[in-house]
Tab-separated table of C-alpha atoms in Angstrom:
chain	number	residue	atom	x	y	z
A	1	MET	CA	-7.078	-22.581	4.571
A	2	THR	CA	-3.366	-23.057	3.909
A	3	ALA	CA	-2.307	-22.729	0.291
A	4	THR	CA	-0.436	-25.317	-1.731
A	5	PRO	CA	2.545	-24.496	-3.988
A	6	PHE	CA	1.682	-22.425	-7.069
A	7	GLU	CA	3.015	-23.620	-10.414
A	8	LEU	CA	3.842	-21.249	-13.287
A	9	GLY	CA	6.096	-21.847	-16.260
A	10	GLY	CA	7.628	-24.924	-14.670
A	11	VAL	CA	8.502	-23.025	-11.480
A	12	SER	CA	6.956	-23.981	-8.119
A	13	VAL	CA	6.365	-21.139	-5.648
A	14	ALA	CA	5.830	-22.172	-2.035
A	15	PRO	CA	3.127	-20.529	0.134
A	16	GLY	CA	4.383	-17.252	1.582
A	17	GLN	CA	7.076	-16.896	-1.076
A	18	ARG	CA	7.575	-14.655	-4.106
A	19	THR	CA	9.698	-15.047	-7.200
A	20	ILE	CA	10.203	-13.849	-10.774
A	21	VAL	CA	9.578	-16.384	-13.510
A	22	GLU	CA	11.407	-15.620	-16.760
A	23	MET	CA	9.006	-16.737	-19.486
A	24	PRO	CA	10.879	-17.312	-22.811
A	25	ALA	CA	9.028	-15.262	-25.438
A	26	ALA	CA	11.182	-15.137	-28.572
A	27	GLN	CA	14.581	-14.022	-29.791
A	28	LEU	CA	15.878	-10.800	-31.256
A	29	TYR	CA	17.306	-11.092	-34.751
A	30	THR	CA	20.721	-11.179	-33.065
A	31	GLN	CA	19.506	-14.461	-31.488
A	32	THR	CA	19.514	-12.795	-28.073
A	33	PRO	CA	16.826	-14.487	-25.925
A	34	LEU	CA	13.874	-12.290	-24.992
A	35	ASN	CA	11.923	-13.150	-21.851
A	36	ILE	CA	8.717	-11.883	-20.255
A	37	PRO	CA	9.412	-11.448	-16.511
A	38	VAL	CA	6.413	-12.590	-14.448
A	39	HIS	CA	6.240	-11.702	-10.748
A	40	VAL	CA	4.477	-14.285	-8.582
A	41	VAL	CA	3.499	-13.371	-5.025
A	42	HIS	CA	1.968	-16.471	-3.450
A	43	GLY	CA	0.147	-16.028	-0.143
A	44	ARG	CA	0.161	-18.457	2.744
A	45	GLN	CA	-3.618	-18.742	2.612
A	46	LYS	CA	-5.748	-19.886	-0.302
A	47	GLY	CA	-7.570	-17.323	-2.389
A	48	PRO	CA	-8.064	-16.002	-5.925
A	49	VAL	CA	-5.322	-15.766	-8.529
A	50	LEU	CA	-5.284	-12.165	-9.752
A	51	LEU	CA	-3.418	-11.358	-12.958
A	52	VAL	CA	-2.333	-7.730	-13.320
A	53	CYS	CA	-0.600	-6.939	-16.605
A	54	ALA	CA	0.655	-3.859	-18.419
A	55	ALA	CA	2.268	-2.789	-21.690
A	56	ILE	CA	0.448	-5.173	-23.994
A	57	HIS	CA	0.974	-2.075	-26.097
A	58	GLY	CA	4.696	-1.588	-25.585
A	59	ASP	CA	4.616	2.218	-25.320
A	60	GLU	CA	1.935	2.390	-22.596
A	61	LEU	CA	4.086	2.915	-19.527
A	62	ASN	CA	1.885	4.009	-16.611
A	63	GLY	CA	0.974	0.392	-15.859
A	64	VAL	CA	4.644	-0.571	-15.565
A	65	GLU	CA	5.059	1.908	-12.711
A	66	ILE	CA	1.717	0.965	-11.151
A	67	ILE	CA	2.799	-2.673	-10.898
A	68	ARG	CA	6.205	-1.702	-9.491
A	69	ARG	CA	4.537	0.229	-6.670
A	70	VAL	CA	2.029	-2.532	-5.927
A	71	LEU	CA	4.802	-5.136	-5.670
A	72	ARG	CA	6.662	-2.954	-3.129
A	73	MET	CA	3.726	-2.754	-0.734
A	74	SER	CA	4.316	-4.459	2.613
A	75	SER	CA	0.748	-5.798	2.608
A	76	MET	CA	1.867	-8.329	-0.024
A	77	LYS	CA	3.340	-10.275	2.930
A	78	ARG	CA	-0.206	-10.840	4.214
A	79	LEU	CA	-1.713	-11.809	0.889
A	80	HIS	CA	-4.470	-14.389	0.586
A	81	GLY	CA	-4.299	-16.085	-2.790
A	82	THR	CA	-1.819	-15.268	-5.536
A	83	LEU	CA	-0.827	-12.129	-7.413
A	84	VAL	CA	0.603	-12.735	-10.879
A	85	ALA	CA	2.023	-9.434	-12.134
A	86	VAL	CA	3.432	-8.851	-15.626
A	87	PRO	CA	4.845	-5.313	-15.919
A	88	VAL	CA	5.663	-5.645	-19.635
A	89	VAL	CA	3.791	-8.084	-21.863
A	90	ASN	CA	4.933	-6.722	-25.238
A	91	VAL	CA	8.672	-6.750	-24.585
A	92	PHE	CA	9.411	-6.109	-28.280
A	93	GLY	CA	7.349	-2.920	-28.316
A	94	PHE	CA	8.748	-1.819	-24.952
A	95	ILE	CA	12.321	-2.040	-26.243
A	96	HIS	CA	11.481	0.011	-29.336
A	97	LYS	CA	9.130	2.470	-27.560
A	98	SER	CA	6.384	1.237	-29.901
A	99	ARG	CA	2.767	0.182	-29.505
A	100	TYR	CA	3.310	-2.672	-31.930
A	101	LEU	CA	5.320	-5.818	-32.476
A	102	PRO	CA	8.168	-5.790	-35.034
A	103	ASP	CA	5.762	-7.006	-37.747
A	104	ARG	CA	3.448	-4.030	-36.964
A	105	ARG	CA	0.800	-6.269	-35.442
A	106	ASP	CA	-1.162	-5.136	-32.393
A	107	LEU	CA	-0.659	-7.835	-29.741
A	108	ASN	CA	-4.039	-6.975	-28.237
A	109	ARG	CA	-5.728	-8.087	-31.461
A	110	CYS	CA	-3.910	-11.448	-31.633
A	111	PHE	CA	-5.612	-13.442	-28.860
A	112	PRO	CA	-6.108	-16.345	-28.322
A	113	GLY	CA	-3.180	-16.811	-30.667
A	114	SER	CA	-1.560	-19.882	-32.143
A	115	GLU	CA	1.588	-21.927	-31.556
A	116	THR	CA	2.421	-21.841	-35.260
A	117	GLY	CA	1.090	-18.451	-36.397
A	118	SER	CA	2.632	-14.997	-36.691
A	119	LEU	CA	4.905	-13.539	-34.028
A	120	GLY	CA	1.888	-11.822	-32.483
A	121	ALA	CA	-0.137	-15.048	-32.522
A	122	ARG	CA	2.696	-16.982	-30.885
A	123	MET	CA	3.205	-14.404	-28.128
A	124	ALA	CA	-0.551	-14.223	-27.490
A	125	TRP	CA	-0.698	-18.027	-27.296
A	126	LEU	CA	2.210	-18.110	-24.848
A	127	PHE	CA	0.632	-15.447	-22.641
A	128	LYS	CA	-2.783	-17.097	-22.708
A	129	THR	CA	-1.736	-20.686	-22.086
A	130	GLN	CA	1.102	-20.056	-19.624
A	131	ILE	CA	-0.201	-17.037	-17.694
A	132	LEU	CA	-3.828	-16.043	-18.312
A	133	ASP	CA	-5.146	-19.600	-17.979
A	134	ARG	CA	-3.743	-19.711	-14.425
A	135	ALA	CA	-5.796	-16.679	-13.317
A	136	THR	CA	-9.246	-16.440	-11.772
A	137	HIS	CA	-9.493	-12.638	-12.274
A	138	ALA	CA	-7.547	-10.044	-14.287
A	139	VAL	CA	-6.808	-6.319	-14.487
A	140	ASP	CA	-5.319	-5.065	-17.767
A	141	LEU	CA	-3.536	-1.684	-17.562
A	142	HIS	CA	-3.510	0.706	-20.538
A	143	THR	CA	-3.030	4.372	-21.491
A	144	GLY	CA	-4.118	6.420	-24.451
A	145	ALA	CA	-2.113	6.170	-27.672
A	146	VAL	CA	0.809	8.425	-28.615
A	147	TYR	CA	-0.232	12.109	-28.358
A	148	ARG	CA	-3.591	11.108	-26.860
A	149	SER	CA	-4.544	11.222	-23.163
A	150	ASN	CA	-7.289	9.341	-21.362
A	151	GLN	CA	-9.097	10.426	-18.213
A	152	PRO	CA	-8.780	7.625	-15.600
A	153	GLN	CA	-11.583	5.202	-16.418
A	154	ILE	CA	-12.524	1.541	-16.332
A	155	ARG	CA	-13.715	-0.300	-19.431
A	156	ALA	CA	-15.577	-3.511	-18.811
A	157	ASN	CA	-18.297	-5.831	-20.001
A	158	LEU	CA	-20.943	-5.055	-17.395
A	159	GLU	CA	-23.186	-7.909	-18.526
A	160	SER	CA	-20.971	-10.136	-16.368
A	161	PRO	CA	-21.923	-9.601	-12.682
A	162	ASP	CA	-18.437	-10.526	-11.429
A	163	THR	CA	-16.793	-8.157	-13.911
A	164	ALA	CA	-19.215	-5.375	-12.994
A	165	ALA	CA	-18.421	-5.869	-9.295
A	166	MET	CA	-14.668	-5.614	-9.982
A	167	ALA	CA	-15.212	-2.492	-12.084
A	168	GLU	CA	-17.090	-0.786	-9.261
A	169	ALA	CA	-14.601	-1.939	-6.631
A	170	PHE	CA	-11.676	-0.383	-8.540
A	171	GLY	CA	-12.997	2.972	-7.386
A	172	VAL	CA	-12.868	5.469	-10.252
A	173	PRO	CA	-15.833	7.735	-11.060
A	174	LEU	CA	-16.154	6.665	-14.711
A	175	ILE	CA	-16.958	3.252	-16.160
A	176	LEU	CA	-17.488	2.702	-19.868
A	177	ASN	CA	-19.643	-0.308	-20.628
A	178	SER	CA	-17.395	-1.479	-23.417
A	179	VAL	CA	-18.079	-4.206	-25.976
A	180	LEU	CA	-15.602	-7.056	-26.279
A	181	ARG	CA	-13.468	-6.593	-29.393
A	182	ASP	CA	-12.220	-9.572	-31.385
A	183	GLY	CA	-8.696	-10.666	-30.584
A	184	THR	CA	-8.352	-8.791	-27.299
A	185	LEU	CA	-7.224	-10.099	-23.940
A	186	ARG	CA	-10.600	-9.084	-22.519
A	187	GLU	CA	-12.490	-11.126	-25.093
A	188	VAL	CA	-10.544	-14.346	-24.563
A	189	ALA	CA	-10.609	-13.962	-20.765
A	190	GLU	CA	-14.370	-13.405	-20.621
A	191	ALA	CA	-14.863	-16.406	-22.940
A	192	GLN	CA	-13.120	-18.476	-20.257
A	193	ASN	CA	-15.248	-16.947	-17.472
A	194	ILE	CA	-12.297	-14.955	-16.124
A	195	PRO	CA	-13.650	-11.541	-15.023
A	196	VAL	CA	-11.386	-8.841	-16.462
A	197	ILE	CA	-11.400	-5.052	-16.355
A	198	THR	CA	-9.280	-2.584	-18.308
A	199	TYR	CA	-7.899	0.532	-16.637
A	200	GLU	CA	-7.270	3.364	-19.113
A	201	ALA	CA	-5.420	6.488	-17.976
A	202	GLY	CA	-2.810	8.912	-19.254
A	203	GLU	CA	-0.805	8.979	-22.476
A	204	ALA	CA	1.672	6.623	-24.134
A	205	LEU	CA	5.398	7.183	-23.460
A	206	ARG	CA	4.596	9.435	-20.480
A	207	PHE	CA	4.301	8.921	-16.728
A	208	ASP	CA	1.266	10.658	-15.269
A	209	GLU	CA	1.412	10.728	-11.462
A	210	THR	CA	-2.335	11.102	-10.937
A	211	SER	CA	-3.088	8.172	-13.242
A	212	ILE	CA	-0.450	6.053	-11.487
A	213	ARG	CA	-1.788	6.786	-7.997
A	214	VAL	CA	-5.333	6.022	-9.115
A	215	GLY	CA	-4.126	2.731	-10.606
A	216	VAL	CA	-2.276	1.628	-7.466
A	217	ARG	CA	-5.264	2.462	-5.293
A	218	GLY	CA	-7.620	0.736	-7.734
A	219	ILE	CA	-5.693	-2.535	-7.784
A	220	THR	CA	-5.530	-2.665	-3.988
A	221	ASN	CA	-9.277	-1.941	-3.896
A	222	VAL	CA	-9.886	-4.894	-6.227
A	223	MET	CA	-7.685	-7.126	-4.080
A	224	ARG	CA	-9.680	-6.157	-0.996
A	225	HIS	CA	-12.906	-6.812	-2.897
A	226	LEU	CA	-11.646	-10.320	-3.750
A	227	GLY	CA	-10.594	-11.000	-0.154
A	228	MET	CA	-6.891	-11.053	-1.023
A	229	LEU	CA	-6.073	-8.158	1.309
A	230	SER	CA	-7.688	-7.155	4.578
A	231	GLU	CA	-9.992	-4.160	4.658
A	232	ARG	CA	-8.616	-0.762	5.627
A	233	LYS	CA	-8.583	-0.044	9.366
A	234	VAL	CA	-10.007	3.356	8.502
A	235	PRO	CA	-12.490	2.906	5.646
A	236	GLY	CA	-11.746	5.127	2.670
A	237	HIS	CA	-14.289	7.181	0.777
A	238	HIS	CA	-16.245	4.892	-1.544
A	239	VAL	CA	-16.702	6.189	-5.068
A	240	LYS	CA	-19.987	5.215	-6.678
A	241	PRO	CA	-19.034	5.188	-10.350
A	242	ALA	CA	-21.224	6.476	-13.139
A	243	VAL	CA	-21.683	4.156	-16.100
A	244	ALA	CA	-21.577	5.454	-19.652
A	245	GLY	CA	-23.688	3.371	-21.972
A	246	SER	CA	-22.137	4.957	-25.059
A	247	SER	CA	-19.475	7.379	-26.212
A	248	VAL	CA	-18.637	9.357	-29.344
A	249	TRP	CA	-15.448	10.545	-31.028
A	250	VAL	CA	-15.356	14.084	-32.409
A	251	ARG	CA	-13.158	14.224	-35.509
A	252	ALA	CA	-11.336	16.961	-37.386
A	253	GLU	CA	-13.303	18.398	-40.308
A	254	ARG	CA	-10.188	19.849	-41.926
A	255	ASP	CA	-6.404	19.685	-41.814
A	256	GLY	CA	-4.457	22.278	-39.867
A	257	VAL	CA	-3.239	23.444	-36.478
A	258	PHE	CA	-5.448	22.241	-33.633
A	259	ARG	CA	-5.993	24.102	-30.339
A	260	SER	CA	-7.983	22.395	-27.594
A	261	LEU	CA	-10.096	24.555	-25.262
A	262	VAL	CA	-11.271	21.919	-22.760
A	263	ALA	CA	-9.572	19.750	-20.159
A	264	LEU	CA	-9.911	16.029	-19.559
A	265	GLY	CA	-12.765	15.221	-17.206
A	266	ALA	CA	-14.633	18.419	-18.099
A	267	ARG	CA	-18.389	18.578	-18.430
A	268	ILE	CA	-19.325	19.065	-22.068
A	269	LYS	CA	-22.552	20.629	-23.341
A	270	LYS	CA	-24.102	19.966	-26.718
A	271	ASP	CA	-22.789	22.403	-29.369
A	272	GLN	CA	-20.048	23.610	-26.997
A	273	ILE	CA	-16.859	24.800	-28.704
A	274	LEU	CA	-14.192	22.211	-27.863
A	275	GLY	CA	-11.352	23.636	-29.901
A	276	ARG	CA	-10.344	25.350	-33.119
A	277	ILE	CA	-8.453	24.273	-36.223
A	278	SER	CA	-6.626	26.958	-38.187
A	279	SER	CA	-4.299	27.245	-41.140
A	280	PRO	CA	-0.626	27.677	-40.197
A	281	PHE	CA	-0.297	30.322	-42.915
A	282	THR	CA	-3.518	32.373	-42.717
A	283	ALA	CA	-6.017	33.671	-40.172
A	284	ASP	CA	-8.675	31.162	-41.320
A	285	GLU	CA	-10.026	28.832	-38.662
A	286	ILE	CA	-13.001	26.604	-37.918
A	287	GLU	CA	-14.621	25.674	-34.617
A	288	VAL	CA	-14.838	22.118	-33.340
A	289	ARG	CA	-18.184	21.671	-31.579
A	290	SER	CA	-19.562	18.832	-29.519
A	291	PRO	CA	-22.450	16.836	-31.017
A	292	CYS	CA	-23.699	15.827	-27.562
A	293	ALA	CA	-23.507	16.432	-23.828
A	294	GLY	CA	-21.170	14.308	-21.739
A	295	ILE	CA	-17.779	14.058	-20.021
A	296	LEU	CA	-14.487	14.414	-21.884
A	297	VAL	CA	-12.642	11.124	-21.336
A	298	GLY	CA	-10.052	11.308	-24.122
A	299	ARG	CA	-8.249	14.088	-25.987
A	300	ASP	CA	-5.677	14.531	-28.745
A	301	ASN	CA	-2.606	16.450	-27.551
A	302	LEU	CA	-0.853	17.010	-30.884
A	303	PRO	CA	-1.465	20.444	-32.457
A	304	LEU	CA	-1.047	19.132	-36.022
A	305	VAL	CA	-4.067	17.235	-37.315
A	306	ASN	CA	-5.449	15.788	-40.531
A	307	GLU	CA	-9.042	15.666	-41.683
A	308	GLY	CA	-10.886	12.788	-40.002
A	309	GLU	CA	-8.467	12.505	-37.086
A	310	ALA	CA	-10.015	11.754	-33.673
A	311	LEU	CA	-9.746	14.821	-31.428
A	312	PHE	CA	-12.103	14.335	-28.485
A	313	HIS	CA	-13.702	11.278	-26.870
A	314	ILE	CA	-16.957	12.111	-25.066
A	315	ALA	CA	-18.733	9.638	-22.781
A	316	ARG	CA	-22.487	10.029	-22.398
A	317	PHE	CA	-24.177	9.945	-18.991
A	318	ASP	CA	-27.724	10.571	-17.771
A	319	GLU	CA	-26.624	13.057	-15.085
A	320	VAL	CA	-23.713	14.869	-16.692
A	321	LYS	CA	-23.437	17.704	-14.142
A	322	GLN	CA	-23.347	15.307	-11.195
A	323	VAL	CA	-20.764	13.064	-12.863
A	324	ALA	CA	-18.540	16.050	-13.701
A	325	GLN	CA	-18.541	17.088	-10.036
A	326	GLN	CA	-17.662	13.534	-8.981
A	327	VAL	CA	-14.721	13.492	-11.389
A	328	GLU	CA	-13.451	16.862	-10.153
A	329	ASP	CA	-13.722	15.889	-6.479
A	330	PHE	CA	-12.055	12.541	-7.109
A	331	THR	CA	-9.154	14.045	-9.073
A	332	ASN	CA	-8.561	16.742	-6.455
A	333	GLY	CA	-8.498	14.086	-3.738
A	334	ILE	CA	-5.886	12.041	-5.587
A	335	VAL	CA	-3.671	15.058	-6.339
A	336	ASP	CA	-3.766	16.217	-2.722
A	337	ALA	CA	-3.026	12.775	-1.273
A	338	ASP	CA	0.430	11.750	-0.153
A	339	PRO	CA	1.632	9.131	-2.706
A	340	VAL	CA	3.086	6.896	0.020
A	341	ALA	CA	0.690	7.547	2.873
A	342	GLU	CA	-2.319	6.501	0.788
A	343	ASN	CA	-0.821	2.993	0.546
A	344	ASP	CA	1.032	0.696	2.895
A	345	PRO	CA	4.692	1.476	3.610
A	346	PRO	CA	6.866	0.116	0.809
A	347	ILE	CA	9.038	-2.945	1.123
A	348	ALA	CA	12.720	-2.015	1.193
A	349	PRO	CA	14.243	-2.607	-2.249
């Protein structure tokens, strides 16, 4: 069925057209206007409205590159429905290479926001009312924090059948059945019956090629699942993800110099030595051991740690050995793949 024009931020996008809508967000203290650029790719045929957004935390950059690559794909010309892509939500944080807004608020704890509240509340309100409310489905792209890396994973509320189906369609081996936290984009979207998944991979302020390739492939998988893109002529290998019902953080028991002994995605056994913390001035050191079996999905990369600091994030699975093999096979397949050949040819810039 032929689509009708798509309206966003007072701009009308005709079927088969694409444009960038500059959404006024705020001003710098120099009174320079600050906009949130929103890419709208509107297909000729009716279909879902998929929101893909990145950098709600302004220093989480992998998603910015993921969206750039998705927008360059020639298959966007044959899109059913509408792709609404926001490479940088937290433009303040992006400018300052910071996770936070200028008032130190976390934008992903400010939803649904308010027209008359704090800067974070106002930006959350703008994003929700002008962008999120136009979507039928959403993918939110994140990385680990500064000095902390995440194994590619999906976090989702699996109690929602539509959300669970999107999470599986994304095509990564690990899904964390994650509770909805107050003030997050996921919470407000699910409250409006908008299925939303969060892709976590890599580290803040760093590009990680494997995480980027996985993200591009995952978004196109979701679009095929929703009927927005045609299926592959040659079906790809389907990844049956393992679901972690819980996870645990292993924290530093003392201050000192931290040395990790395990890689992301590794199989972890209970009581296994994960790393060591030593004094920078003596030969004293302590071992950091795992309290449980699981898969390492997050890790601190900074050698200098304080007591109580989170060092390792371990996801628990029923069949740990099998999941570890799935993760290894999946990662090797992504690394070996040609970054262009695995997708459609790019649109000329």
